[in-house]
Coordinates of C-alpha atoms (C1' of nucleotides) in Angstrom, one line a residue:
Chain A
M17 CA 174.1 111.2 60.4
L18 CA 171.7 112.7 62.9
S19 CA 172.1 113.0 66.6
I20 CA 169.5 111.3 68.7
G21 CA 167.8 114.7 69.3
S22 CA 167.4 115.6 65.7
F23 CA 166.4 112.1 64.7
S24 CA 163.8 112.2 67.4
K25 CA 162.4 115.4 66.0
V26 CA 162.1 114.1 62.4
A27 CA 160.7 110.8 63.5
N28 CA 158.3 112.2 66.1
I29 CA 159.6 109.9 68.8
T30 CA 161.1 110.9 72.1
T31 CA 164.8 110.3 72.8
K32 CA 163.7 108.2 75.7
T33 CA 161.9 105.9 73.4
L34 CA 164.8 105.7 70.9
R35 CA 167.1 104.7 73.8
Y36 CA 164.7 102.1 74.8
Y37 CA 164.4 100.7 71.3
D38 CA 168.2 100.5 71.2
E39 CA 168.3 98.7 74.5
I40 CA 165.8 96.0 73.4
G41 CA 167.4 95.8 70.0
L42 CA 164.4 97.0 68.0
L43 CA 166.2 99.9 66.4
K44 CA 169.9 100.2 66.8
P45 CA 171.6 103.5 65.8
C46 CA 173.7 103.0 62.7
Y47 CA 176.8 104.3 64.5
V48 CA 177.8 104.7 68.2
D49 CA 180.8 106.8 69.1
S50 CA 183.0 104.5 71.2
D51 CA 184.5 107.3 73.2
S52 CA 181.4 109.3 74.1
G53 CA 178.7 106.7 73.7
Y54 CA 176.7 109.1 71.6
R55 CA 174.2 107.5 69.2
Y56 CA 174.0 108.6 65.6
Y57 CA 171.2 107.6 63.2
D58 CA 171.0 107.6 59.4
V59 CA 168.2 109.1 57.4
T60 CA 167.5 105.7 55.9
Q61 CA 166.5 104.5 59.4
L62 CA 163.6 106.9 59.2
E63 CA 161.7 104.4 57.1
T64 CA 162.2 101.7 59.7
V65 CA 160.9 104.1 62.4
L66 CA 157.8 104.9 60.2
L67 CA 157.1 101.2 59.9
I68 CA 157.4 100.7 63.6
G69 CA 155.0 103.6 64.2
R70 CA 152.5 102.2 61.8
L71 CA 152.6 98.7 63.4
K72 CA 152.4 100.3 66.8
A73 CA 149.3 102.1 65.7
Y74 CA 147.9 98.7 64.9
D75 CA 148.5 97.6 68.5
F76 CA 151.3 95.2 67.7
S77 CA 153.7 94.5 70.6
L78 CA 157.3 95.6 70.1
D79 CA 158.2 92.0 70.1
E80 CA 156.0 91.3 67.1
I81 CA 157.3 94.4 65.4
A82 CA 160.9 93.2 66.0
R83 CA 160.0 89.9 64.3
V84 CA 158.6 91.8 61.3
L85 CA 161.8 93.9 61.0
Q86 CA 163.9 90.8 61.3
G87 CA 162.2 89.1 58.3
R88 CA 161.7 92.3 56.4
A89 CA 162.4 90.5 53.1
D90 CA 159.4 88.1 53.1
S91 CA 156.2 89.9 53.3
A92 CA 154.4 86.6 54.1
L93 CA 155.0 86.9 57.8
L94 CA 153.7 90.5 57.9
L95 CA 150.7 89.5 55.8
E96 CA 149.9 86.8 58.3
L97 CA 150.3 89.0 61.3
L98 CA 148.1 91.7 59.7
A99 CA 145.4 89.2 58.9
D100 CA 145.5 87.9 62.4
K101 CA 145.4 91.3 63.9
K102 CA 142.5 92.3 61.7
A103 CA 140.5 89.3 62.9
R104 CA 141.4 89.9 66.5
T105 CA 140.5 93.6 66.2
E106 CA 137.1 92.7 64.7
S107 CA 136.2 90.5 67.6
L108 CA 137.5 93.1 70.0
V109 CA 135.2 95.6 68.4
A110 CA 132.3 93.2 68.7
S111 CA 133.0 92.7 72.4
Y112 CA 133.1 96.5 72.8
A113 CA 129.7 96.7 71.2
D114 CA 128.3 94.3 73.8
M115 CA 130.0 96.3 76.5
L116 CA 128.4 99.5 75.2
I117 CA 125.0 97.9 75.4
Q118 CA 125.6 96.8 78.9
I119 CA 126.8 100.2 80.0
G120 CA 123.8 101.7 78.4
E121 CA 121.5 99.4 80.4
D122 CA 123.4 100.3 83.6
I123 CA 123.0 104.0 82.9
S124 CA 119.3 103.8 82.4
N125 CA 118.9 101.7 85.5
L126 CA 120.8 104.2 87.5
E127 CA 118.8 107.1 86.0
R128 CA 115.6 105.3 87.1
G129 CA 117.1 105.3 90.6
S130 CA 117.8 101.7 91.0
D131 CA 121.2 100.4 92.1
I132 CA 123.6 99.0 89.6
M133 CA 123.7 95.7 91.5
S134 CA 119.9 95.4 91.9
Y135 CA 119.8 92.6 89.3
L136 CA 120.9 90.4 92.1
N137 CA 117.5 90.6 93.6
D138 CA 116.1 88.7 90.7
I139 CA 118.1 85.6 91.6
S140 CA 116.1 83.3 93.8
V141 CA 117.5 80.5 95.9
K142 CA 115.7 77.4 96.8
L143 CA 116.5 74.3 98.9
T144 CA 116.2 71.0 97.1
E145 CA 117.1 67.4 97.5
T146 CA 119.0 66.0 94.4
K147 CA 118.5 62.5 93.2
P148 CA 121.4 60.0 93.1
M149 CA 122.7 59.4 89.5
T150 CA 125.2 57.4 87.7
I151 CA 127.6 59.6 85.8
V152 CA 130.4 59.2 83.2
F153 CA 133.1 61.7 84.1
I154 CA 136.5 63.2 83.5
R155 CA 138.3 64.8 86.4
E156 CA 141.4 66.7 85.8
K157 CA 143.3 69.8 86.9
M158 CA 142.6 71.9 83.8
N159 CA 143.0 75.4 82.5
V160 CA 139.5 76.9 82.6
K161 CA 139.8 77.9 79.0
D162 CA 140.2 74.3 77.9
Y163 CA 136.8 73.5 79.4
G164 CA 135.0 73.0 76.1
K165 CA 137.7 70.7 74.9
Y166 CA 137.2 68.3 77.8
M167 CA 133.5 68.5 77.4
R168 CA 133.7 67.5 73.8
G169 CA 136.0 64.7 74.7
L170 CA 133.5 63.4 77.2
Y171 CA 130.7 63.3 74.6
E172 CA 132.9 61.5 72.2
R173 CA 133.5 58.8 74.8
I174 CA 129.7 58.5 75.4
A175 CA 129.2 58.0 71.7
E176 CA 132.1 55.5 71.4
E177 CA 130.9 53.4 74.3
K178 CA 127.3 53.8 73.3
L179 CA 126.1 55.1 76.6
T180 CA 122.6 56.6 77.1
P181 CA 122.7 60.1 78.5
L182 CA 119.9 60.8 80.9
G183 CA 120.3 64.6 81.3
A184 CA 122.3 67.8 80.8
P185 CA 126.0 67.9 81.4
I186 CA 127.4 68.9 84.8
S187 CA 130.6 70.3 86.2
I188 CA 131.7 69.6 89.7
Y189 CA 134.2 71.9 91.4
H190 CA 136.4 70.0 93.8
S191 CA 139.0 72.7 94.4
E192 CA 138.9 74.8 97.5
E193 CA 140.3 77.8 95.7
F194 CA 140.0 79.6 92.4
T195 CA 143.1 78.8 90.3
P196 CA 142.2 79.4 86.6
E197 CA 145.4 77.8 85.3
S198 CA 144.9 74.5 86.9
Y199 CA 141.5 74.1 88.3
D200 CA 140.4 70.7 89.8
V201 CA 137.1 70.2 87.8
E202 CA 135.1 67.1 87.1
I203 CA 133.0 67.2 83.9
A204 CA 130.2 64.7 84.0
V205 CA 127.0 63.5 82.2
P206 CA 124.4 61.3 83.9
V207 CA 124.0 58.0 82.1
K208 CA 121.8 54.9 82.4
E209 CA 124.6 52.3 82.3
A210 CA 126.8 51.7 85.4
V211 CA 129.9 50.5 83.6
K212 CA 133.7 51.0 84.0
G213 CA 134.5 54.8 83.8
T214 CA 131.3 55.8 85.5
R215 CA 130.6 56.4 89.1
D216 CA 127.8 57.0 91.5
F217 CA 126.8 60.6 92.1
P218 CA 124.9 60.6 95.4
G219 CA 121.9 62.7 96.1
A220 CA 122.3 65.6 98.6
L221 CA 120.6 68.5 100.2
C222 CA 121.4 71.5 98.1
A223 CA 120.9 75.2 97.8
K224 CA 120.1 75.9 94.2
A225 CA 119.6 78.9 92.0
T226 CA 119.2 79.3 88.2
L227 CA 121.0 81.7 86.0
K228 CA 119.5 83.0 82.8
G229 CA 122.1 84.5 80.5
A230 CA 125.8 84.5 79.8
Y231 CA 128.2 82.5 81.9
D232 CA 129.9 85.6 83.3
G233 CA 126.8 85.9 85.6
I234 CA 127.8 82.7 87.4
P235 CA 129.8 84.5 90.2
S236 CA 126.7 86.5 91.0
V237 CA 124.7 83.3 91.5
Y238 CA 127.3 81.9 93.8
A239 CA 127.4 85.1 95.8
K240 CA 123.6 85.1 96.1
I241 CA 123.5 81.5 97.3
R242 CA 126.2 82.1 99.8
E243 CA 124.4 85.1 101.2
W244 CA 121.2 83.0 101.4
M245 CA 123.1 80.2 103.2
E246 CA 124.4 82.6 105.7
Q247 CA 121.0 84.1 106.4
E248 CA 119.3 80.7 106.7
G249 CA 122.0 79.1 108.8
Y250 CA 123.4 76.6 106.4
T251 CA 127.0 75.6 105.8
I252 CA 128.7 74.1 102.8
A253 CA 128.8 70.3 102.8
G254 CA 130.4 69.2 99.6
A255 CA 131.6 70.1 96.2
C256 CA 129.5 72.7 94.3
F257 CA 128.3 71.8 90.8
E258 CA 126.6 73.4 87.8
V259 CA 124.1 71.9 85.4
Y260 CA 124.1 73.3 81.9
L261 CA 120.5 73.0 80.7
T262 CA 121.1 74.6 77.3
N263 CA 123.8 74.1 74.8
P264 CA 125.6 77.4 74.4
A265 CA 126.5 76.6 70.8
E266 CA 122.8 76.6 69.9
T267 CA 121.4 79.1 72.2
P268 CA 121.5 82.9 72.0
E269 CA 123.7 84.1 74.8
G270 CA 121.0 85.8 76.8
E271 CA 118.9 82.6 76.8
N272 CA 121.3 80.2 78.3
L273 CA 120.1 78.4 81.4
T274 CA 122.5 77.2 84.1
E275 CA 121.6 75.7 87.5
V276 CA 124.1 76.2 90.3
Y277 CA 124.0 73.8 93.3
I278 CA 125.8 74.0 96.6
P279 CA 125.4 71.0 98.9
V280 CA 124.5 72.3 102.4
R281 CA 124.0 71.2 106.0
K282 CA 122.1 72.9 108.7
L283 CA 124.4 74.5 111.3
A284 CA 124.3 73.0 114.7
Chain B
M23 CA 133.3 84.1 107.5
L24 CA 135.2 82.7 104.6
S25 CA 138.9 82.0 104.3
I26 CA 140.7 83.7 101.4
G27 CA 140.6 80.4 99.5
S28 CA 136.9 79.8 99.7
F29 CA 136.2 83.4 99.1
S30 CA 138.3 83.3 96.0
K31 CA 136.4 80.3 94.8
V32 CA 133.0 81.9 95.2
A33 CA 134.1 85.2 93.8
N34 CA 136.1 83.7 90.9
I35 CA 139.2 85.7 91.7
T36 CA 142.6 84.3 92.6
T37 CA 143.9 84.7 96.1
K38 CA 146.8 86.6 94.7
T39 CA 144.5 89.2 93.4
L40 CA 142.6 89.4 96.7
R41 CA 145.8 90.0 98.6
Y42 CA 146.7 92.7 96.0
Y43 CA 143.3 94.4 96.5
D44 CA 143.9 94.3 100.2
E45 CA 147.3 95.9 99.8
I46 CA 146.0 98.7 97.7
G47 CA 143.0 99.2 99.9
L48 CA 140.4 98.3 97.2
L49 CA 138.9 95.5 99.2
K50 CA 139.9 94.8 102.8
P51 CA 138.9 91.5 104.4
C52 CA 136.4 92.1 107.1
Y53 CA 138.5 90.5 109.7
V54 CA 142.2 89.7 110.0
D55 CA 143.5 87.4 112.7
S56 CA 146.1 89.4 114.5
D57 CA 148.1 86.2 115.5
S58 CA 148.3 84.4 112.2
G59 CA 147.6 87.3 109.8
Y60 CA 145.0 85.1 108.1
R61 CA 142.4 87.1 106.1
Y62 CA 138.7 86.3 106.5
Y63 CA 135.9 87.7 104.3
D64 CA 132.2 88.0 104.8
V65 CA 129.6 86.9 102.3
T66 CA 128.3 90.5 102.0
Q67 CA 131.6 91.4 100.5
L68 CA 130.8 89.2 97.5
E69 CA 128.6 92.0 96.2
T70 CA 131.5 94.4 96.3
V71 CA 133.6 91.9 94.5
L72 CA 130.9 91.5 91.8
L73 CA 130.8 95.3 91.3
I74 CA 134.5 95.4 91.0
G75 CA 134.4 92.7 88.4
R76 CA 131.8 94.5 86.4
L77 CA 133.6 97.8 86.4
K78 CA 136.8 96.0 85.5
A79 CA 135.0 94.5 82.5
Y80 CA 134.2 98.1 81.5
D81 CA 138.0 98.8 81.5
F82 CA 137.9 101.1 84.6
S83 CA 141.2 101.3 86.4
L84 CA 141.4 100.0 90.0
D85 CA 141.8 103.6 91.0
E86 CA 138.5 104.7 89.5
I87 CA 136.8 101.6 90.9
A88 CA 138.1 102.5 94.4
R89 CA 136.6 106.0 94.0
V90 CA 133.3 104.5 93.1
L91 CA 133.4 102.1 96.1
Q92 CA 134.3 105.1 98.3
G93 CA 131.3 107.1 97.3
R94 CA 129.0 104.1 97.0
A95 CA 126.1 106.1 98.4
D96 CA 125.7 108.7 95.6
S97 CA 125.2 107.1 92.2
A98 CA 125.9 110.4 90.6
L99 CA 129.7 109.7 90.5
L100 CA 129.1 106.3 89.0
L101 CA 126.7 107.6 86.5
E102 CA 129.2 110.3 85.4
L103 CA 132.0 107.8 85.1
L104 CA 129.8 105.4 83.1
A105 CA 128.7 108.1 80.7
D106 CA 132.3 109.2 80.2
K107 CA 133.4 105.6 79.7
K108 CA 130.7 105.1 77.2
A109 CA 131.7 108.1 75.2
R110 CA 135.4 107.2 75.3
T111 CA 134.6 103.6 74.2
E112 CA 132.5 104.8 71.4
S113 CA 135.4 107.0 70.0
L114 CA 137.7 104.1 70.6
V115 CA 135.5 101.8 68.5
A116 CA 135.4 104.5 65.8
S117 CA 139.2 104.6 65.8
Y118 CA 139.4 100.8 65.6
A119 CA 137.1 101.1 62.6
D120 CA 139.6 103.4 60.9
M121 CA 142.4 101.1 61.8
L122 CA 140.6 98.1 60.2
I123 CA 140.2 100.0 57.0
Q124 CA 143.9 100.9 57.0
I125 CA 144.9 97.3 57.7
G126 CA 142.7 96.1 54.9
E127 CA 144.4 98.5 52.5
D128 CA 147.8 97.3 53.7
I129 CA 146.8 93.7 53.2
S130 CA 145.6 94.2 49.7
N131 CA 148.7 96.2 48.9
L132 CA 150.9 93.4 50.1
E133 CA 148.9 90.8 48.3
R134 CA 149.5 92.8 45.1
G135 CA 153.2 92.4 45.8
S136 CA 154.0 96.0 46.8
D137 CA 155.8 96.9 49.9
I138 CA 153.9 98.2 52.9
M139 CA 156.0 101.4 52.9
S140 CA 155.7 102.0 49.1
Y141 CA 153.4 104.9 49.7
L142 CA 156.5 106.9 50.5
N143 CA 157.4 106.9 46.8
D144 CA 154.3 109.1 46.1
I145 CA 155.8 111.9 48.2
S146 CA 157.8 114.2 45.9
V147 CA 160.3 116.7 47.2
K148 CA 161.1 120.0 45.5
L149 CA 163.5 122.9 46.1
T150 CA 161.8 126.3 46.4
E151 CA 162.5 129.8 47.5
T152 CA 159.9 131.1 50.0
K153 CA 158.9 134.8 50.0
P154 CA 159.3 137.0 53.0
M155 CA 156.1 137.7 54.9
T156 CA 154.8 139.6 57.9
I157 CA 153.2 137.2 60.4
V158 CA 151.2 137.5 63.5
F159 CA 152.3 134.7 65.9
I160 CA 152.1 133.0 69.3
R161 CA 155.3 131.2 70.4
E162 CA 155.1 128.9 73.4
K163 CA 156.3 125.7 74.9
M164 CA 153.0 123.8 74.5
N165 CA 151.6 120.4 74.9
V166 CA 151.1 119.1 71.3
K167 CA 147.4 118.2 72.1
D168 CA 146.6 121.9 73.0
Y169 CA 147.6 122.9 69.5
G170 CA 144.1 123.6 68.3
K171 CA 143.4 125.8 71.3
Y172 CA 146.4 128.1 70.5
M173 CA 145.4 128.2 66.9
R174 CA 141.9 129.4 67.8
G175 CA 143.4 132.0 70.1
L176 CA 145.5 133.4 67.3
Y177 CA 142.5 133.7 65.0
E178 CA 140.5 135.5 67.7
R179 CA 143.4 138.0 68.0
I180 CA 143.3 138.5 64.3
A181 CA 139.6 139.3 64.4
E182 CA 139.9 141.6 67.4
E183 CA 142.7 143.6 65.9
K184 CA 141.1 143.6 62.5
L185 CA 144.1 142.3 60.7
T186 CA 144.0 141.0 57.1
P187 CA 145.1 137.4 56.7
L188 CA 147.1 136.8 53.5
G189 CA 147.3 133.0 53.6
A190 CA 147.0 129.7 55.4
P191 CA 148.2 129.2 59.0
I192 CA 151.7 128.1 59.6
S193 CA 153.5 126.4 62.5
I194 CA 157.2 126.7 63.0
Y195 CA 159.1 124.2 65.0
H196 CA 161.9 125.7 66.9
S197 CA 162.8 122.8 69.2
E198 CA 165.7 120.6 68.3
E199 CA 164.1 117.5 69.9
F200 CA 160.7 115.9 70.0
T201 CA 159.1 116.5 73.4
P202 CA 155.3 116.1 73.1
E203 CA 154.6 117.6 76.6
S204 CA 156.4 120.8 76.1
Y205 CA 157.2 121.5 72.5
D206 CA 158.6 124.8 71.4
V207 CA 156.1 125.8 68.6
E208 CA 155.3 129.1 66.9
I209 CA 151.8 129.3 65.4
A210 CA 151.5 132.0 62.8
V211 CA 149.3 133.5 60.1
P212 CA 150.7 135.9 57.4
V213 CA 149.0 139.3 57.5
K214 CA 149.1 142.5 55.6
E215 CA 149.7 144.9 58.5
A216 CA 153.1 145.2 60.2
V217 CA 151.9 146.2 63.6
K218 CA 152.8 145.3 67.2
G219 CA 152.6 141.6 67.8
T220 CA 153.7 140.8 64.3
R221 CA 157.2 140.0 63.0
D222 CA 159.0 139.5 59.8
F223 CA 159.2 136.0 58.5
P224 CA 162.2 136.0 56.1
G225 CA 162.2 134.1 52.8
A226 CA 164.6 131.1 52.6
L227 CA 165.7 128.3 50.4
C228 CA 163.6 125.3 51.4
A229 CA 163.0 121.7 50.6
K230 CA 159.3 121.2 50.3
A231 CA 156.8 118.4 50.1
T232 CA 153.0 118.2 50.2
L233 CA 151.0 115.7 52.3
K234 CA 147.5 114.7 51.2
G235 CA 145.6 113.1 54.0
A236 CA 145.5 112.8 57.8
Y237 CA 148.1 114.5 59.9
D238 CA 149.6 111.3 61.1
G239 CA 151.3 111.1 57.7
I240 CA 153.5 114.1 58.6
P241 CA 156.4 112.1 60.0
S242 CA 156.6 110.3 56.6
V243 CA 156.9 113.6 54.8
Y244 CA 159.8 114.7 57.1
A245 CA 161.5 111.4 56.6
K246 CA 161.2 111.7 52.8
I247 CA 162.5 115.3 52.8
R248 CA 165.5 114.3 55.0
E249 CA 166.3 111.4 52.7
W250 CA 166.1 113.7 49.7
M251 CA 168.4 116.3 51.4
E252 CA 171.0 113.6 52.2
Q253 CA 171.0 112.4 48.5
E254 CA 171.2 115.9 47.1
G255 CA 173.8 117.2 49.5
Y256 CA 171.8 119.7 51.5
T257 CA 171.9 120.4 55.2
I258 CA 169.3 121.9 57.5
A259 CA 169.6 125.7 57.9
G260 CA 166.7 126.8 60.1
A261 CA 163.5 125.9 61.8
C262 CA 161.1 123.7 59.9
F263 CA 157.5 124.8 59.3
E264 CA 154.2 123.5 58.0
V265 CA 151.5 125.3 56.1
Y266 CA 148.0 124.0 56.5
L267 CA 146.3 124.7 53.2
T268 CA 142.9 123.2 54.2
N269 CA 140.9 123.6 57.3
P270 CA 140.6 120.2 59.0
A271 CA 137.3 121.1 60.5
E272 CA 135.7 121.5 57.1
T273 CA 137.7 118.9 55.1
P274 CA 137.3 115.2 55.0
E275 CA 140.3 113.7 56.6
G276 CA 141.7 112.1 53.5
E277 CA 141.6 115.4 51.6
N278 CA 143.6 117.5 53.9
L279 CA 146.6 119.3 52.3
T280 CA 149.7 120.2 54.3
E281 CA 153.0 121.6 53.0
V282 CA 156.1 120.8 54.9
Y283 CA 159.2 123.1 54.5
I284 CA 162.7 122.5 55.7
P285 CA 165.1 125.5 55.2
V286 CA 168.3 124.1 53.6
R287 CA 171.8 125.1 52.6
K288 CA 174.1 123.3 50.1
L289 CA 176.9 121.5 51.8
A290 CA 180.4 122.8 51.2
Chain C
dC3 C1' 192.0 128.8 74.7
dC4 C1' 188.2 129.0 77.8
dT5 C1' 183.7 129.1 79.2
dT6 C1' 178.9 128.5 78.8
dG7 C1' 175.0 126.2 77.8
dA8 C1' 172.8 122.8 75.2
dC9 C1' 173.0 118.0 74.4
dT10 C1' 173.9 113.2 75.6
dT11 C1' 175.2 109.4 78.6
dT12 C1' 174.0 105.9 82.3
dC13 C1' 171.5 104.8 86.3
dC14 C1' 167.7 104.2 89.2
dC15 C1' 162.9 104.4 90.5
dC16 C1' 158.0 104.8 89.1
dC17 C1' 153.6 103.4 86.7
dT18 C1' 149.4 99.1 86.1
dA19 C1' 147.5 95.0 87.7
dC20 C1' 148.9 91.6 88.7
dT21 C1' 151.8 86.4 88.4
dG22 C1' 155.3 83.2 90.0
dG23 C1' 158.2 81.4 93.4
dA24 C1' 160.7 80.9 97.8
dA25 C1' 160.8 80.5 102.7
dC26 C1' 158.2 80.0 106.4
dC27 C1' 154.0 79.7 109.5
dT28 C1' 149.1 77.8 110.7
dG29 C1' 144.8 75.0 110.7
dT30 C1' 142.8 70.7 110.5
dA31 C1' 142.2 65.8 109.9
dT32 C1' 143.9 61.6 110.9
Chain D
dA1 C1' 151.9 63.7 116.8
dT2 C1' 152.2 64.2 112.2
dA3 C1' 151.2 65.3 107.6
dC4 C1' 149.9 68.4 104.4
dA5 C1' 146.8 71.7 102.6
dG6 C1' 146.4 76.3 103.0
dG7 C1' 148.0 80.7 104.6
dT8 C1' 151.6 84.5 105.3
dT9 C1' 155.3 87.9 103.6
dC10 C1' 158.7 89.3 100.5
dC11 C1' 161.2 89.6 96.1
dA12 C1' 161.4 89.7 91.1
dG13 C1' 159.3 90.3 86.7
dT14 C1' 156.0 91.7 83.1
dA15 C1' 155.3 96.1 78.6
dG16 C1' 156.5 100.4 77.2
dG17 C1' 158.3 103.6 78.5
dG18 C1' 158.4 108.6 81.8
dG19 C1' 161.0 111.5 85.3
dG20 C1' 164.9 113.0 87.1
dA21 C1' 169.8 112.9 88.9
dA22 C1' 174.8 113.1 88.2
dA23 C1' 178.2 113.3 85.1
dG24 C1' 180.4 113.5 80.5
dT25 C1' 180.5 115.9 75.6
dC26 C1' 179.8 119.2 71.8
dA27 C1' 179.7 123.6 69.4
dA28 C1' 179.7 128.4 69.4
dG29 C1' 181.1 132.8 71.2
dG30 C1' 184.5 135.8 73.5

DNA sequence: CCTTGACTTTCCCCCTACTGGAACCTGTAT
DNA sequence: ATACAGGTTCCAGTAGGGGGAAAGTCAAGG
């Protein structure tokens, strides 16, 4: 039986942490004096604490670790969690690699004396009149990460109903606010046939800019268009939409082309 | 002038987050109606929000980002932070690589049917009598991460005073509790000369085990020795110490050898 | 037996970067 | 005039503890 202090020393964990683990039920002392409330640990608990430490080093949450300790008997759960963690970590490392490339570019830009946001100057905004189209569409309040799912659903419908696509897919943003959990988005594809489940998409005067590269550059394009509108004296006159000229599944990330349109009206 | 909702849409940030940034002073709306308290943003603030987003993607804290925005004029600060972040991320990626190797080993162990903690069985504990020595020492409440600094300091003193080292460096843990910020540690090296600044290190009956590999295996060794002590009926009788047989600067991590000693006494 | 000092207890607040919800107020379109 | 969408503030909660206060407990020495 070890007091919390001596246990903490052997286990290389602070007493604070041990009390916290007791509180959340991750590691209960094997005996608690009912008079004094003092916690006492057994040497056999050191093995548990070592396992906790190892899993923590693998970035598991205490909740996941608790589940592993619960089902300590079957290693199947642990095996599954480890395999999952390995896969996640690998993709995390890959995203860090991208990030390092980006930081490197920013650093060399800064060293050449240009501003870190100077890439915005390469985005050029033009005024255009869009043509009216017939579109097949899904409009729903969706979680932004389910976007691809809805898009696939729409293309399935086009195939089922034997419609003839006339252009690249579009998303139209009806919401007035950014709410990633439940965003009012309409996903659409222009088609030849004007049947049930399609609608008219009227032409409009729009400010337009094209993004080349990954989708996380989209906010920059919106920012640039809004700045341009302000300068030129236009105001927003309808729901913004984006046209995806390339298929992200088939295109290297840096080569994606996306057009951003904001319907505009000249200020009085 | 954009309401918080429309600004949130263009910037791809929730209104919740914008209010939070206002509260912490990271991004103040350019105008606040004093009657209604409504926040209004300017399109030129979109650029700031884009910069914030980019730095957040680089894992900067909002505090660091605020500092960058403060000194937006001199890119020197930003350059320094970016270079630092790059270096940190590179070492982070390196540690993830180690972690992936470890996980891989654990997975194949589990698939072979052995327990994830079975490596503990390879640690063998023996009873030994240590010989008395004369040691030169530094004893201080130190932060565990300054350990190497103190060790170097000690070797400088040995060189200055022309002492004759007789063995590998030792650390002696006097604290009863694990307190990483301020840990009462004595760093020592056995020497031939018994001069000022040295002391006697008496021999003692000890339970001893040897660790082969990185230092993060140390807690396992302590755990194993404590279990052994419990089984064999010994109790702790003094301050534990570790002997570093190999120099970690010259040894591949997996080949490091460390001896762990716990002074013991037979229970009555 | 008493004291001292080290150890332990509970309790509360603090950290980051927000999210969710309640209660209430405002702006705008009909 | 009336909805109702959009805005406001405030409070609570997240993960994994750290810091510190006030008070109770343990072991050793005198």
